[in-house]
Short mmCIF file of C-alpha atoms in Angstrom, two decimals:
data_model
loop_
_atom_site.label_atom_id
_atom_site.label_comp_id
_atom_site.label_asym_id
_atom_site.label_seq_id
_atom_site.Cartn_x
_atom_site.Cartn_y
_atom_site.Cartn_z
CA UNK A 1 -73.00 -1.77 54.57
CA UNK A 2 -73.25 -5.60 56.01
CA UNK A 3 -72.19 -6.22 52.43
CA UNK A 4 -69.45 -4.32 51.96
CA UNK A 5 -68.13 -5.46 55.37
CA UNK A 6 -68.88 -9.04 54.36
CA UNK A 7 -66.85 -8.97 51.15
CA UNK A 8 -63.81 -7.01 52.58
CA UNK A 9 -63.63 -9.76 55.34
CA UNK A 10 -63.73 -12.41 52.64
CA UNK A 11 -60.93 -10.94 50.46
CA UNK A 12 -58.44 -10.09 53.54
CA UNK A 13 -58.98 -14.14 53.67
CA UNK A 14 -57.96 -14.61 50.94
CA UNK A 15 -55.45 -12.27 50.65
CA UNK A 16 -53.33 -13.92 53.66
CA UNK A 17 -55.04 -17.88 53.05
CA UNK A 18 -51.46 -18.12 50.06
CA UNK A 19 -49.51 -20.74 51.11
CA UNK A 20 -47.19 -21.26 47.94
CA UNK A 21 -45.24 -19.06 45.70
CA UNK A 22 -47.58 -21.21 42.95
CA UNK A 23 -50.43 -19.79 44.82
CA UNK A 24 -48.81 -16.51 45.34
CA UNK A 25 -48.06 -15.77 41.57
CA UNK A 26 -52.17 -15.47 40.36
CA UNK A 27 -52.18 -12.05 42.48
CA UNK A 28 -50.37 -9.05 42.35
CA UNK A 29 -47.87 -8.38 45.18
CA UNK A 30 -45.87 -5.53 45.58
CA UNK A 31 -42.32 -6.05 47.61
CA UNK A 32 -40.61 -4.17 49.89
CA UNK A 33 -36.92 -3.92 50.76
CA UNK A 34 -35.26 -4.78 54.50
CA UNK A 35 -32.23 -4.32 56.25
CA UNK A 36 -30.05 -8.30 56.92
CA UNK A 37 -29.72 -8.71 60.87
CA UNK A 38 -26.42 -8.31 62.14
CA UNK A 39 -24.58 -11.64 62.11
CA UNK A 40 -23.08 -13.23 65.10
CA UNK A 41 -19.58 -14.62 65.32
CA UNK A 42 -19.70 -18.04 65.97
CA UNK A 43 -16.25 -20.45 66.63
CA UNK A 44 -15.00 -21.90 63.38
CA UNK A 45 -16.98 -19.58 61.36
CA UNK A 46 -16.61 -16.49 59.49
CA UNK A 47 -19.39 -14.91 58.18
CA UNK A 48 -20.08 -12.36 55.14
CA UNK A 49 -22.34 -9.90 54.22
CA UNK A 50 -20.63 -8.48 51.05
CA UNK A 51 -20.16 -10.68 48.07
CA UNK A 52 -16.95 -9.29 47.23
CA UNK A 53 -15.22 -9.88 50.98
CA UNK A 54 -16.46 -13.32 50.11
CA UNK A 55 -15.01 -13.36 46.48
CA UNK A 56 -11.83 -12.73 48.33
CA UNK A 57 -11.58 -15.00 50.79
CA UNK A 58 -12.79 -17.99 48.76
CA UNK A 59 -10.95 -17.23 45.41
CA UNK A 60 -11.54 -20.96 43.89
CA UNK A 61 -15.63 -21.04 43.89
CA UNK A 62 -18.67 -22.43 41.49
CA UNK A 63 -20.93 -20.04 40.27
CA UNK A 64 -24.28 -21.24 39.86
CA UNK A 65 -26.64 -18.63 38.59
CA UNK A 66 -29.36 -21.32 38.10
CA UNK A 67 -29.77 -21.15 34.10
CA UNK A 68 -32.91 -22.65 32.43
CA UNK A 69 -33.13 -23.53 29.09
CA UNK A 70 -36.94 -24.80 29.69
CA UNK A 71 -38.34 -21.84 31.52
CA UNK A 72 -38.41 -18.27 30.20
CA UNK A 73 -38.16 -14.89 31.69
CA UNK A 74 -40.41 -13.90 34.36
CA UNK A 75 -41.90 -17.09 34.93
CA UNK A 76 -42.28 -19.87 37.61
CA UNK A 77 -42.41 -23.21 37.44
CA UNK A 78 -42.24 -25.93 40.10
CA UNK A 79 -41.61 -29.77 40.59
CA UNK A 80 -40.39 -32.63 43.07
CA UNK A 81 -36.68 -32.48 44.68
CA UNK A 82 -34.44 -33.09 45.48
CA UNK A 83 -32.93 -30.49 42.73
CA UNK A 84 -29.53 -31.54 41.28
CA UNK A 85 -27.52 -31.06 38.26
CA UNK A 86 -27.38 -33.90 35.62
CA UNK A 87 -30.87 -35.43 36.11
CA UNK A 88 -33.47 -32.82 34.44
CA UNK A 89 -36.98 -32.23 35.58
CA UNK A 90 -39.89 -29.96 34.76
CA UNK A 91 -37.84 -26.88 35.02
CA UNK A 92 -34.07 -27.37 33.90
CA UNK A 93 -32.86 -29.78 31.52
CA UNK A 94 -30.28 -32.00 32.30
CA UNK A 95 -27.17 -29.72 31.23
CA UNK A 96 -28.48 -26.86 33.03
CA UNK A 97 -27.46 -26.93 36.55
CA UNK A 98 -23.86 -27.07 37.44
CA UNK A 99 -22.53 -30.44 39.78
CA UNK A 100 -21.94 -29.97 43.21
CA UNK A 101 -24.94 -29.50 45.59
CA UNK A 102 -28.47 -30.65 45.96
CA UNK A 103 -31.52 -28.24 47.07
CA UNK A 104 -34.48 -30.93 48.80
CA UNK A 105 -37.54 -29.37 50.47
CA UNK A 106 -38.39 -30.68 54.01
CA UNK A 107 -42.08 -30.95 54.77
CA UNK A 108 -43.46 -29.92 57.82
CA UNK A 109 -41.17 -26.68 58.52
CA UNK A 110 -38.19 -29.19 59.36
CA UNK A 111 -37.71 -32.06 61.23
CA UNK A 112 -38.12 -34.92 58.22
CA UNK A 113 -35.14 -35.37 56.61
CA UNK A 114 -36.25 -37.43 52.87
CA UNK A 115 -37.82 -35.06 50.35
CA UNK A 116 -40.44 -35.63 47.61
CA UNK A 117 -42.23 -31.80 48.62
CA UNK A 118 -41.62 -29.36 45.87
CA UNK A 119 -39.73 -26.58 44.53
CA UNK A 120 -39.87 -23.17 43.40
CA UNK A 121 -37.64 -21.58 40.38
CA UNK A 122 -38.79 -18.30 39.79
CA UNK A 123 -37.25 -16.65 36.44
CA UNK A 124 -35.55 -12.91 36.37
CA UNK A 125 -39.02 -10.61 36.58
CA UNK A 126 -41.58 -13.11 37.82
CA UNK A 127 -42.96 -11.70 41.60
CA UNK A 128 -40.06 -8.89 41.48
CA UNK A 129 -37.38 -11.43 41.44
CA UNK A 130 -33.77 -9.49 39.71
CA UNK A 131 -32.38 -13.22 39.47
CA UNK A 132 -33.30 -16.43 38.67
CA UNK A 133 -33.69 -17.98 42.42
CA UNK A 134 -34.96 -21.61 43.86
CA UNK A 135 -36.53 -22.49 47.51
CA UNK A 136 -39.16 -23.99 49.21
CA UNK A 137 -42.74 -23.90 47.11
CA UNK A 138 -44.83 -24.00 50.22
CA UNK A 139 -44.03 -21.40 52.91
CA UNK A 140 -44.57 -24.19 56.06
CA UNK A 141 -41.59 -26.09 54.55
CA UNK A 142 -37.97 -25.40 55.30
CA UNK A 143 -35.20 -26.56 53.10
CA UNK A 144 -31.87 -28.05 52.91
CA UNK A 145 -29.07 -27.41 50.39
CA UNK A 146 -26.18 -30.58 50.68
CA UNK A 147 -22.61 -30.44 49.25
CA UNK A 148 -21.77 -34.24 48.27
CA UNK A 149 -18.24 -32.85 47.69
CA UNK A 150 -17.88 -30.28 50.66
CA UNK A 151 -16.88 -27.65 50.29
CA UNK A 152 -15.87 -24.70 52.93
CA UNK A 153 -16.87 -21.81 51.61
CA UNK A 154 -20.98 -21.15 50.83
CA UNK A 155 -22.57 -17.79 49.69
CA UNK A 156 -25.84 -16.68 48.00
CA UNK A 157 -28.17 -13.88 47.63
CA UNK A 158 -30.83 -14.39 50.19
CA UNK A 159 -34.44 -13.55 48.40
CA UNK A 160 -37.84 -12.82 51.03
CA UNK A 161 -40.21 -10.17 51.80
CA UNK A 162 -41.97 -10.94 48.19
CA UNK A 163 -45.73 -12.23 50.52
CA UNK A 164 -44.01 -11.16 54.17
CA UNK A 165 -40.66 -10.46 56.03
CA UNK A 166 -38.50 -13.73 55.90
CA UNK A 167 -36.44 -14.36 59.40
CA UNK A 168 -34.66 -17.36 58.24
CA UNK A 169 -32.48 -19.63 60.44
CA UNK A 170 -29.33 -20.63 59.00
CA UNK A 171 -27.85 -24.15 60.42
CA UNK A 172 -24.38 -24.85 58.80
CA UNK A 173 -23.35 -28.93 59.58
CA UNK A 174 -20.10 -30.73 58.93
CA UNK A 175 -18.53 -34.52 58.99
CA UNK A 176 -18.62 -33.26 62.42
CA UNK A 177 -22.07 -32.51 62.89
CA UNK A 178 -23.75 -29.07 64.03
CA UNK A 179 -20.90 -26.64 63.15
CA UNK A 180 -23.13 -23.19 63.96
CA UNK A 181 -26.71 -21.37 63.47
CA UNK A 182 -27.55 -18.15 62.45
CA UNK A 183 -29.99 -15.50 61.41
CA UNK A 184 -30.54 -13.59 58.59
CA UNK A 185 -33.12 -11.43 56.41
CA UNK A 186 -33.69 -11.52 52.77
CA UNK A 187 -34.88 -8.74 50.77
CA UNK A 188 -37.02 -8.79 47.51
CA UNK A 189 -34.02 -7.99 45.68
CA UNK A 190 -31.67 -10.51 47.65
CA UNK A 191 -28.94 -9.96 50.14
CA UNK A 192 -25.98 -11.41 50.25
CA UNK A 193 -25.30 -14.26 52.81
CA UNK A 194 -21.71 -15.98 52.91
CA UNK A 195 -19.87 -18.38 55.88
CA UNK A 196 -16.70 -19.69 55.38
CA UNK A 197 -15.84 -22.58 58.01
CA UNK A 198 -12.96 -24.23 59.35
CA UNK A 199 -14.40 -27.39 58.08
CA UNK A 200 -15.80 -28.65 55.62
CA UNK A 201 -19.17 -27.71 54.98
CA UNK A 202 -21.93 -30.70 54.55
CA UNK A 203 -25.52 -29.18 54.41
CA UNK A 204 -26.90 -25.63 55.44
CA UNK A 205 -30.66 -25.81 56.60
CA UNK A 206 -32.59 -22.96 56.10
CA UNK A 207 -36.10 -22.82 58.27
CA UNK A 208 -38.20 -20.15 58.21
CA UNK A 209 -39.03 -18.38 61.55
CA UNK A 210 -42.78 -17.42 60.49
CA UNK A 211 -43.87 -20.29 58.19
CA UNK A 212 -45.82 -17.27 55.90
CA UNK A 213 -42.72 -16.74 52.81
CA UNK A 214 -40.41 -19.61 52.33
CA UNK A 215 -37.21 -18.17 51.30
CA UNK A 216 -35.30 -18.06 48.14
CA UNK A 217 -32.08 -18.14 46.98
CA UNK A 218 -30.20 -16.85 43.86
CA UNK A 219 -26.65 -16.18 42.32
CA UNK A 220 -25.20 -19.68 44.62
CA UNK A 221 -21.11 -20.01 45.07
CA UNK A 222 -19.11 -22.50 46.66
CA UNK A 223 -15.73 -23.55 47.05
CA UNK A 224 -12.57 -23.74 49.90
CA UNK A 225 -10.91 -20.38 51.03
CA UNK A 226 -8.72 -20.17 54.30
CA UNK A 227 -10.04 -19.18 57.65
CA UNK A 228 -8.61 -16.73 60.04
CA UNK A 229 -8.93 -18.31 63.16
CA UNK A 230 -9.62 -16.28 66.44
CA UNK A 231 -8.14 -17.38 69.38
CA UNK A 232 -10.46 -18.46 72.49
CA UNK A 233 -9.31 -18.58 75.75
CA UNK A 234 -10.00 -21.65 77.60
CA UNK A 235 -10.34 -22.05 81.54
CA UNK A 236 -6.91 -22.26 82.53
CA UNK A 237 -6.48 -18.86 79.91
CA UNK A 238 -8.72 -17.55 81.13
CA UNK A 239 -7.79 -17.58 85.23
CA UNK A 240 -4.24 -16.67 84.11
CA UNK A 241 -5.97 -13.35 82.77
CA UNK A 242 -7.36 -12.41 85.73
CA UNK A 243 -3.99 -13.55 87.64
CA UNK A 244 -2.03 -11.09 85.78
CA UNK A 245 -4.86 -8.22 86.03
CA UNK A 246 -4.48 -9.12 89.77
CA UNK A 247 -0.86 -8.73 89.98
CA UNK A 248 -1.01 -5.09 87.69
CA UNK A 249 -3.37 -3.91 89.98
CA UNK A 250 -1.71 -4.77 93.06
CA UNK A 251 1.66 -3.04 91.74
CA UNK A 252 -0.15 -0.09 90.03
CA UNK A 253 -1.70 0.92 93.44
CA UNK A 254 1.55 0.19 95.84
CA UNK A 255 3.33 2.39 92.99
CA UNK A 256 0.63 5.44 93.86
CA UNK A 257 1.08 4.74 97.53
CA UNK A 258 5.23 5.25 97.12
CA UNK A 259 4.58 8.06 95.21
#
């Protein structure tokens, strides 16, 4: 009995000692499906949780499906980022990848902004995976995907829940700095994640809220759409409210009194 308890002890170690999707891919692992969070609306940015609202409002977008001619189906290979088109690495030649954004993986879970930790491109099949997706190949980093040419519009499918639930935290920058965060879920399938911002759209950091299943990402577009901006009232908007509330009430009741 001291045996058996002995060796299930040791394997539940093992089972939860993964730290990498490298790791992750020598044992079986069988992925469940959950729901996105709701997403707040923040000033200056729209967000999107069906890839066709997001088709529509940013009509002129790059498609980046993340093509290898290296790697085969249900596969995974990693190496150093940053990840960009033109250059070719381990995992895509250098024709593979189309121009526009860069994919670098921040040791650390966040905080050091220079790269050299590594990648992960899982192929259609490999871990449950439906598309070819990239992230993060050890869960305690985060990861930061850059625009050199920015770009307004940003949308993906958001792949977790392959080792555990992913909460990821979504910070969207701009020329301007900080423009918004966010939260959202992935599921092993992927879920679709868009923002379209009033500015231009520099980097979006993704950090992982648990540090045990970096998060992936699959089926990338970008490009510039138009924004509906919604109005905010500022101080002096907002005391003329109440003024004129004031003022309804006041006549509303001397009305009841007269009648």
């Amino acid at each position: 009995m001291l045996r058996i308890l002995i060796l299930a002890v040791l394997f539940t170690a093992y089972g939860f000692s993964q730290d990498s999707y490298t790791e992750v891919g020598s044992r079986s692992v069988t992925p469940t499906s959950r729901a996105q969070l709701p997403q707040p609306v923040l000033g200056g940015l729209q967000f999107f949780t069906i890839r066709g609202d997001f088709d529509a409002a940013v009509p002129a977008q790059t498609n980046e499906a993340f093509p290898s001619s290296i790697v085969g189906a249900n596969n995974i290979c990693t190496d150093f980022t940053p990840l960009m088109a033109g250059v070719g690495d381990m995992c895509f030649s250098s024709t593979d990848l189309t121009p526009g954004w860069v994919l670098t993986a921040i040791p650390n879970g966040g905080g050091v902004r220079g790269g050299g930790e590594d990648y992960a491109f899982l192929t259609s099949g490999f871990l449950g995976v439906t598309n070819n997706a990239i992230g993060a190949n050890t869960f305690t980093d985060s990861m930061t995907l850059d625009f050199p040419t920015p770009v307004n519009g940003v949308g993906f499918d958001l792949i977790g829940d392959i080792v555990g639930p992913v909460g990821v935290t979504l910070n969207i920058y701009g020329s301007s700095g900080l423009l918004g965060s966010t939260s959202a879920i992935g599921s092993s399938t992927g879920t679709f994640w868009g923002v379209l911002a009033s500015e231009p759209i520099t980097q979006i950091e993704f950090i992982d809220q648990n540090g045990t299943d970096a998060p992936l990402i699959s089926n990338l577009v970008y490009g510039n759409g138009s924004v509906v901006e919604i109005p905010t009232l500022g101080t002096y908007g907002l005391l003329g409210f109440v003024l004129i509330l004031m003022v309804t009430s006041v006549v509303f009741i001397r009305r009841r009194k007269m009648a």
